[in-house]
Short mmCIF file of N, CA and C and ligand atoms in Angstrom, two decimals:
data_model
loop_
_atom_site.label_atom_id
_atom_site.label_comp_id
_atom_site.label_asym_id
_atom_site.label_seq_id
_atom_site.Cartn_x
_atom_site.Cartn_y
_atom_site.Cartn_z
N MET A 4 13.46 17.24 2.72
CA MET A 4 12.40 17.19 1.72
C MET A 4 11.09 17.68 2.33
N ASP A 5 10.35 18.47 1.58
CA ASP A 5 9.05 18.95 2.05
C ASP A 5 8.06 17.80 2.11
N LYS A 6 7.03 17.99 2.93
CA LYS A 6 5.96 16.99 2.97
C LYS A 6 5.29 16.94 1.60
N ILE A 7 4.81 15.77 1.25
CA ILE A 7 4.19 15.60 -0.05
C ILE A 7 2.78 15.02 0.14
N SER A 8 1.83 15.52 -0.63
CA SER A 8 0.46 15.03 -0.55
C SER A 8 0.32 13.79 -1.43
N PHE A 9 -0.77 13.05 -1.20
CA PHE A 9 -1.06 11.93 -2.09
C PHE A 9 -1.21 12.41 -3.54
N VAL A 10 -1.87 13.55 -3.72
CA VAL A 10 -2.10 14.08 -5.08
C VAL A 10 -0.76 14.33 -5.78
N GLU A 11 0.15 14.99 -5.09
CA GLU A 11 1.44 15.29 -5.70
C GLU A 11 2.25 14.01 -5.90
N TYR A 12 2.17 13.09 -4.93
CA TYR A 12 2.91 11.83 -5.07
C TYR A 12 2.44 11.07 -6.31
N GLN A 13 1.12 10.96 -6.46
CA GLN A 13 0.57 10.21 -7.59
C GLN A 13 0.97 10.86 -8.92
N LYS A 14 0.95 12.18 -8.93
CA LYS A 14 1.35 12.90 -10.14
C LYS A 14 2.81 12.61 -10.50
N GLN A 15 3.67 12.68 -9.51
CA GLN A 15 5.09 12.43 -9.79
C GLN A 15 5.34 10.96 -10.11
N ALA A 16 4.64 10.06 -9.41
CA ALA A 16 4.80 8.62 -9.70
C ALA A 16 4.39 8.34 -11.14
N ASN A 17 3.29 8.96 -11.59
CA ASN A 17 2.83 8.76 -12.97
C ASN A 17 3.89 9.18 -13.98
N SER A 18 4.64 10.22 -13.65
CA SER A 18 5.65 10.71 -14.58
C SER A 18 6.81 9.73 -14.72
N LEU A 19 6.89 8.75 -13.82
CA LEU A 19 7.99 7.78 -13.84
C LEU A 19 7.60 6.43 -14.44
N ILE A 20 6.35 6.27 -14.83
CA ILE A 20 5.91 4.98 -15.38
C ILE A 20 6.55 4.75 -16.74
N SER A 21 7.10 3.56 -16.92
CA SER A 21 7.77 3.23 -18.18
C SER A 21 6.75 3.12 -19.31
N GLU A 22 7.24 3.15 -20.53
CA GLU A 22 6.36 2.98 -21.69
C GLU A 22 5.69 1.61 -21.64
N ALA A 23 6.45 0.59 -21.23
CA ALA A 23 5.87 -0.76 -21.11
C ALA A 23 4.78 -0.77 -20.05
N GLY A 24 5.02 -0.14 -18.94
CA GLY A 24 4.04 -0.09 -17.86
C GLY A 24 2.78 0.64 -18.27
N LYS A 25 2.92 1.69 -19.08
CA LYS A 25 1.76 2.49 -19.51
C LYS A 25 0.79 1.68 -20.37
N LYS A 26 1.29 0.60 -20.97
CA LYS A 26 0.42 -0.21 -21.84
C LYS A 26 -0.67 -0.91 -21.05
N ASP A 27 -0.39 -1.26 -19.79
CA ASP A 27 -1.40 -1.87 -18.93
C ASP A 27 -1.04 -1.55 -17.48
N MET A 28 -1.45 -0.36 -17.07
CA MET A 28 -1.05 0.11 -15.74
C MET A 28 -1.66 -0.73 -14.63
N ILE A 29 -2.83 -1.31 -14.86
CA ILE A 29 -3.45 -2.12 -13.82
C ILE A 29 -2.67 -3.42 -13.63
N LEU A 30 -2.39 -4.11 -14.73
CA LEU A 30 -1.66 -5.37 -14.63
C LEU A 30 -0.24 -5.14 -14.12
N ASN A 31 0.47 -4.17 -14.70
CA ASN A 31 1.83 -3.88 -14.25
C ASN A 31 1.81 -3.46 -12.77
N GLY A 32 0.78 -2.69 -12.42
CA GLY A 32 0.68 -2.20 -11.04
C GLY A 32 0.48 -3.32 -10.03
N VAL A 33 -0.46 -4.21 -10.29
CA VAL A 33 -0.72 -5.26 -9.30
C VAL A 33 0.41 -6.29 -9.25
N MET A 34 1.05 -6.53 -10.40
CA MET A 34 2.19 -7.45 -10.37
C MET A 34 3.35 -6.84 -9.59
N GLY A 35 3.61 -5.57 -9.83
CA GLY A 35 4.67 -4.89 -9.08
C GLY A 35 4.35 -4.82 -7.60
N LEU A 36 3.09 -4.58 -7.30
CA LEU A 36 2.65 -4.52 -5.91
C LEU A 36 2.91 -5.84 -5.19
N ALA A 37 2.58 -6.94 -5.84
CA ALA A 37 2.81 -8.26 -5.23
C ALA A 37 4.31 -8.50 -5.02
N GLY A 38 5.11 -8.12 -5.99
CA GLY A 38 6.55 -8.31 -5.87
C GLY A 38 7.15 -7.49 -4.73
N GLU A 39 6.74 -6.24 -4.64
CA GLU A 39 7.29 -5.37 -3.59
C GLU A 39 6.78 -5.77 -2.21
N ALA A 40 5.52 -6.22 -2.13
CA ALA A 40 5.00 -6.72 -0.85
C ALA A 40 5.83 -7.93 -0.42
N GLY A 41 6.20 -8.77 -1.38
CA GLY A 41 7.04 -9.92 -1.09
C GLY A 41 8.40 -9.51 -0.56
N GLU A 42 8.95 -8.40 -1.08
CA GLU A 42 10.23 -7.92 -0.56
C GLU A 42 10.09 -7.48 0.90
N CYS A 43 8.95 -6.90 1.24
CA CYS A 43 8.69 -6.53 2.65
C CYS A 43 8.64 -7.79 3.51
N VAL A 44 7.91 -8.78 3.04
CA VAL A 44 7.78 -10.03 3.79
C VAL A 44 9.15 -10.66 4.01
N ASP A 45 10.00 -10.65 2.99
CA ASP A 45 11.31 -11.28 3.08
C ASP A 45 12.17 -10.64 4.17
N LEU A 46 12.10 -9.31 4.29
CA LEU A 46 12.89 -8.63 5.32
C LEU A 46 12.45 -9.06 6.72
N VAL A 47 11.13 -9.17 6.92
CA VAL A 47 10.63 -9.57 8.24
C VAL A 47 10.92 -11.06 8.48
N LYS A 48 10.81 -11.87 7.42
CA LYS A 48 11.14 -13.30 7.53
C LYS A 48 12.59 -13.49 7.98
N LYS A 49 13.49 -12.71 7.38
CA LYS A 49 14.91 -12.83 7.75
C LYS A 49 15.12 -12.46 9.22
N GLU A 50 14.38 -11.47 9.68
CA GLU A 50 14.51 -11.06 11.09
C GLU A 50 13.92 -12.11 12.02
N ARG A 51 12.76 -12.65 11.67
CA ARG A 51 12.08 -13.58 12.58
C ARG A 51 12.65 -14.98 12.58
N PHE A 52 13.18 -15.41 11.42
CA PHE A 52 13.55 -16.82 11.31
C PHE A 52 15.01 -17.07 10.91
N GLN A 53 15.75 -16.03 10.52
CA GLN A 53 17.09 -16.30 10.00
C GLN A 53 18.18 -15.52 10.73
N GLY A 54 17.85 -14.96 11.87
CA GLY A 54 18.88 -14.34 12.71
C GLY A 54 19.35 -12.96 12.28
N HIS A 55 18.67 -12.35 11.32
CA HIS A 55 19.07 -11.00 10.89
C HIS A 55 18.47 -9.95 11.83
N GLU A 56 19.10 -8.80 11.88
CA GLU A 56 18.46 -7.63 12.47
C GLU A 56 17.41 -7.15 11.48
N LEU A 57 16.30 -6.61 11.99
CA LEU A 57 15.33 -6.03 11.07
C LEU A 57 15.97 -4.80 10.43
N ASN A 58 16.01 -4.80 9.10
CA ASN A 58 16.58 -3.67 8.37
C ASN A 58 15.47 -2.62 8.18
N ARG A 59 15.33 -1.77 9.17
CA ARG A 59 14.24 -0.78 9.19
C ARG A 59 14.28 0.13 7.97
N ASP A 60 15.48 0.63 7.64
CA ASP A 60 15.58 1.55 6.50
C ASP A 60 15.17 0.86 5.20
N LYS A 61 15.58 -0.40 5.05
CA LYS A 61 15.22 -1.13 3.83
C LYS A 61 13.72 -1.40 3.78
N LEU A 62 13.13 -1.72 4.95
CA LEU A 62 11.68 -1.96 4.98
C LEU A 62 10.92 -0.68 4.62
N ILE A 63 11.38 0.46 5.10
CA ILE A 63 10.74 1.73 4.73
C ILE A 63 10.87 1.97 3.22
N GLU A 64 12.05 1.66 2.68
CA GLU A 64 12.24 1.80 1.23
C GLU A 64 11.28 0.91 0.45
N GLU A 65 11.12 -0.32 0.92
CA GLU A 65 10.22 -1.25 0.22
C GLU A 65 8.75 -0.82 0.34
N LEU A 66 8.39 -0.25 1.49
CA LEU A 66 7.03 0.28 1.62
C LEU A 66 6.80 1.39 0.59
N GLY A 67 7.83 2.17 0.33
CA GLY A 67 7.73 3.19 -0.72
C GLY A 67 7.50 2.57 -2.08
N ASP A 68 8.18 1.46 -2.33
CA ASP A 68 7.98 0.76 -3.61
C ASP A 68 6.55 0.23 -3.72
N VAL A 69 6.03 -0.27 -2.60
CA VAL A 69 4.63 -0.72 -2.57
C VAL A 69 3.71 0.46 -2.91
N LEU A 70 3.97 1.60 -2.28
CA LEU A 70 3.15 2.79 -2.53
C LEU A 70 3.19 3.20 -4.00
N TRP A 71 4.38 3.10 -4.58
CA TRP A 71 4.51 3.48 -5.98
C TRP A 71 3.60 2.62 -6.87
N TYR A 72 3.60 1.31 -6.62
CA TYR A 72 2.75 0.44 -7.44
C TYR A 72 1.27 0.60 -7.11
N ILE A 73 0.95 0.96 -5.88
CA ILE A 73 -0.45 1.29 -5.56
C ILE A 73 -0.86 2.51 -6.39
N ALA A 74 0.03 3.49 -6.46
CA ALA A 74 -0.28 4.71 -7.23
C ALA A 74 -0.47 4.37 -8.70
N GLU A 75 0.39 3.51 -9.24
CA GLU A 75 0.26 3.14 -10.65
C GLU A 75 -1.07 2.43 -10.90
N THR A 76 -1.42 1.49 -10.03
CA THR A 76 -2.67 0.76 -10.19
C THR A 76 -3.86 1.72 -10.08
N ALA A 77 -3.80 2.61 -9.10
CA ALA A 77 -4.87 3.60 -8.92
C ALA A 77 -5.01 4.45 -10.18
N SER A 78 -3.91 4.88 -10.74
CA SER A 78 -3.97 5.70 -11.95
C SER A 78 -4.55 4.92 -13.11
N GLY A 79 -4.23 3.63 -13.19
CA GLY A 79 -4.81 2.78 -14.22
C GLY A 79 -6.31 2.67 -14.08
N LEU A 80 -6.80 2.82 -12.85
CA LEU A 80 -8.24 2.76 -12.58
C LEU A 80 -8.88 4.15 -12.59
N ASN A 81 -8.08 5.17 -12.88
CA ASN A 81 -8.55 6.56 -12.85
C ASN A 81 -9.15 6.94 -11.50
N VAL A 82 -8.48 6.54 -10.45
CA VAL A 82 -8.91 6.90 -9.10
C VAL A 82 -7.71 7.49 -8.36
N SER A 83 -7.99 8.45 -7.49
CA SER A 83 -6.89 9.09 -6.75
C SER A 83 -6.56 8.30 -5.49
N LEU A 84 -5.33 8.46 -5.02
CA LEU A 84 -4.95 7.84 -3.75
C LEU A 84 -5.79 8.41 -2.61
N ASP A 85 -6.15 9.69 -2.71
CA ASP A 85 -7.04 10.29 -1.69
C ASP A 85 -8.35 9.52 -1.60
N GLU A 86 -8.93 9.22 -2.77
CA GLU A 86 -10.23 8.53 -2.77
C GLU A 86 -10.10 7.13 -2.18
N ILE A 87 -9.02 6.45 -2.54
CA ILE A 87 -8.79 5.11 -1.99
C ILE A 87 -8.64 5.18 -0.47
N ALA A 88 -7.87 6.14 0.01
CA ALA A 88 -7.66 6.28 1.46
C ALA A 88 -8.97 6.60 2.17
N GLU A 89 -9.76 7.50 1.59
CA GLU A 89 -11.04 7.88 2.21
C GLU A 89 -11.99 6.68 2.25
N LYS A 90 -12.08 5.94 1.15
CA LYS A 90 -12.98 4.78 1.12
C LYS A 90 -12.54 3.72 2.12
N ASN A 91 -11.25 3.53 2.24
CA ASN A 91 -10.74 2.54 3.17
C ASN A 91 -11.07 2.92 4.61
N LEU A 92 -10.85 4.19 4.96
CA LEU A 92 -11.18 4.63 6.33
C LEU A 92 -12.68 4.57 6.59
N ASP A 93 -13.49 4.96 5.61
CA ASP A 93 -14.95 4.87 5.77
C ASP A 93 -15.36 3.42 6.07
N LYS A 94 -14.81 2.49 5.30
CA LYS A 94 -15.15 1.08 5.48
C LYS A 94 -14.77 0.60 6.89
N LEU A 95 -13.56 0.96 7.31
CA LEU A 95 -13.09 0.49 8.61
C LEU A 95 -13.84 1.14 9.77
N HIS A 96 -14.17 2.43 9.64
CA HIS A 96 -14.95 3.09 10.69
C HIS A 96 -16.34 2.46 10.81
N LYS A 97 -16.93 2.11 9.67
CA LYS A 97 -18.24 1.46 9.71
C LYS A 97 -18.11 0.07 10.34
N ARG A 98 -17.11 -0.68 9.91
CA ARG A 98 -16.96 -2.06 10.41
C ARG A 98 -16.75 -2.08 11.92
N TYR A 99 -15.95 -1.13 12.44
CA TYR A 99 -15.61 -1.14 13.87
C TYR A 99 -16.36 -0.06 14.64
N HIS A 100 -17.43 0.49 14.00
CA HIS A 100 -18.31 1.45 14.67
C HIS A 100 -17.52 2.61 15.27
N GLY A 101 -16.52 3.08 14.53
CA GLY A 101 -15.72 4.21 14.98
C GLY A 101 -14.70 3.86 16.05
N ASP A 102 -14.59 2.58 16.36
CA ASP A 102 -13.64 2.16 17.40
C ASP A 102 -12.47 1.42 16.74
N LYS A 103 -11.61 0.82 17.55
CA LYS A 103 -10.46 0.09 17.04
C LYS A 103 -10.87 -1.29 16.52
N PHE A 104 -9.92 -1.92 15.87
CA PHE A 104 -10.12 -3.30 15.42
C PHE A 104 -10.57 -4.15 16.60
N ASN A 105 -11.51 -5.06 16.33
CA ASN A 105 -11.82 -6.10 17.32
C ASN A 105 -12.26 -7.34 16.57
N ALA A 106 -11.97 -8.48 17.16
CA ALA A 106 -12.19 -9.75 16.49
C ALA A 106 -13.67 -9.99 16.20
N PHE A 107 -14.56 -9.61 17.11
CA PHE A 107 -15.98 -9.87 16.91
C PHE A 107 -16.48 -9.20 15.63
N ASP A 108 -16.20 -7.90 15.50
CA ASP A 108 -16.66 -7.18 14.31
C ASP A 108 -15.95 -7.64 13.04
N SER A 109 -14.71 -8.07 13.19
CA SER A 109 -13.98 -8.58 12.04
C SER A 109 -14.61 -9.88 11.54
N ILE A 110 -14.93 -10.77 12.48
CA ILE A 110 -15.52 -12.06 12.11
C ILE A 110 -16.93 -11.88 11.58
N ASN A 111 -17.67 -10.94 12.13
CA ASN A 111 -19.09 -10.75 11.77
C ASN A 111 -19.31 -9.63 10.78
N ARG A 112 -18.30 -9.29 10.00
CA ARG A 112 -18.45 -8.21 9.02
C ARG A 112 -19.52 -8.56 8.00
N LYS A 113 -20.16 -7.50 7.52
CA LYS A 113 -21.25 -7.70 6.55
C LYS A 113 -20.78 -7.62 5.11
N GLU A 114 -19.67 -6.98 4.85
CA GLU A 114 -19.21 -6.85 3.47
C GLU A 114 -18.34 -8.03 3.07
MG1 MG B 219 11.76 -2.94 -3.90
#
């Protein structure tokens, strides 16, 4: 499969939204996002506490499901995934002064 941009991903994800989902893309999006994030947590929980091997392929699949619901929520807000990614990086670069995560700046954040 060719590499795909956020713009193309969001466009294709939008084409897959159900009629029910289109009625409230923000609500459907955040509910789906919570559910899929929970599926990610469950895979790691099974590995850490229940003796399973970490199912890497399944975790990657679930991260894709998370991305899909992020795209749906973003579309409901009329914002692109590119814009969300840029704003997130801007925020983190400002918080950590262009450096890596550190506890001091995390604890003393201004936002
Ligand atoms: Mg899933």
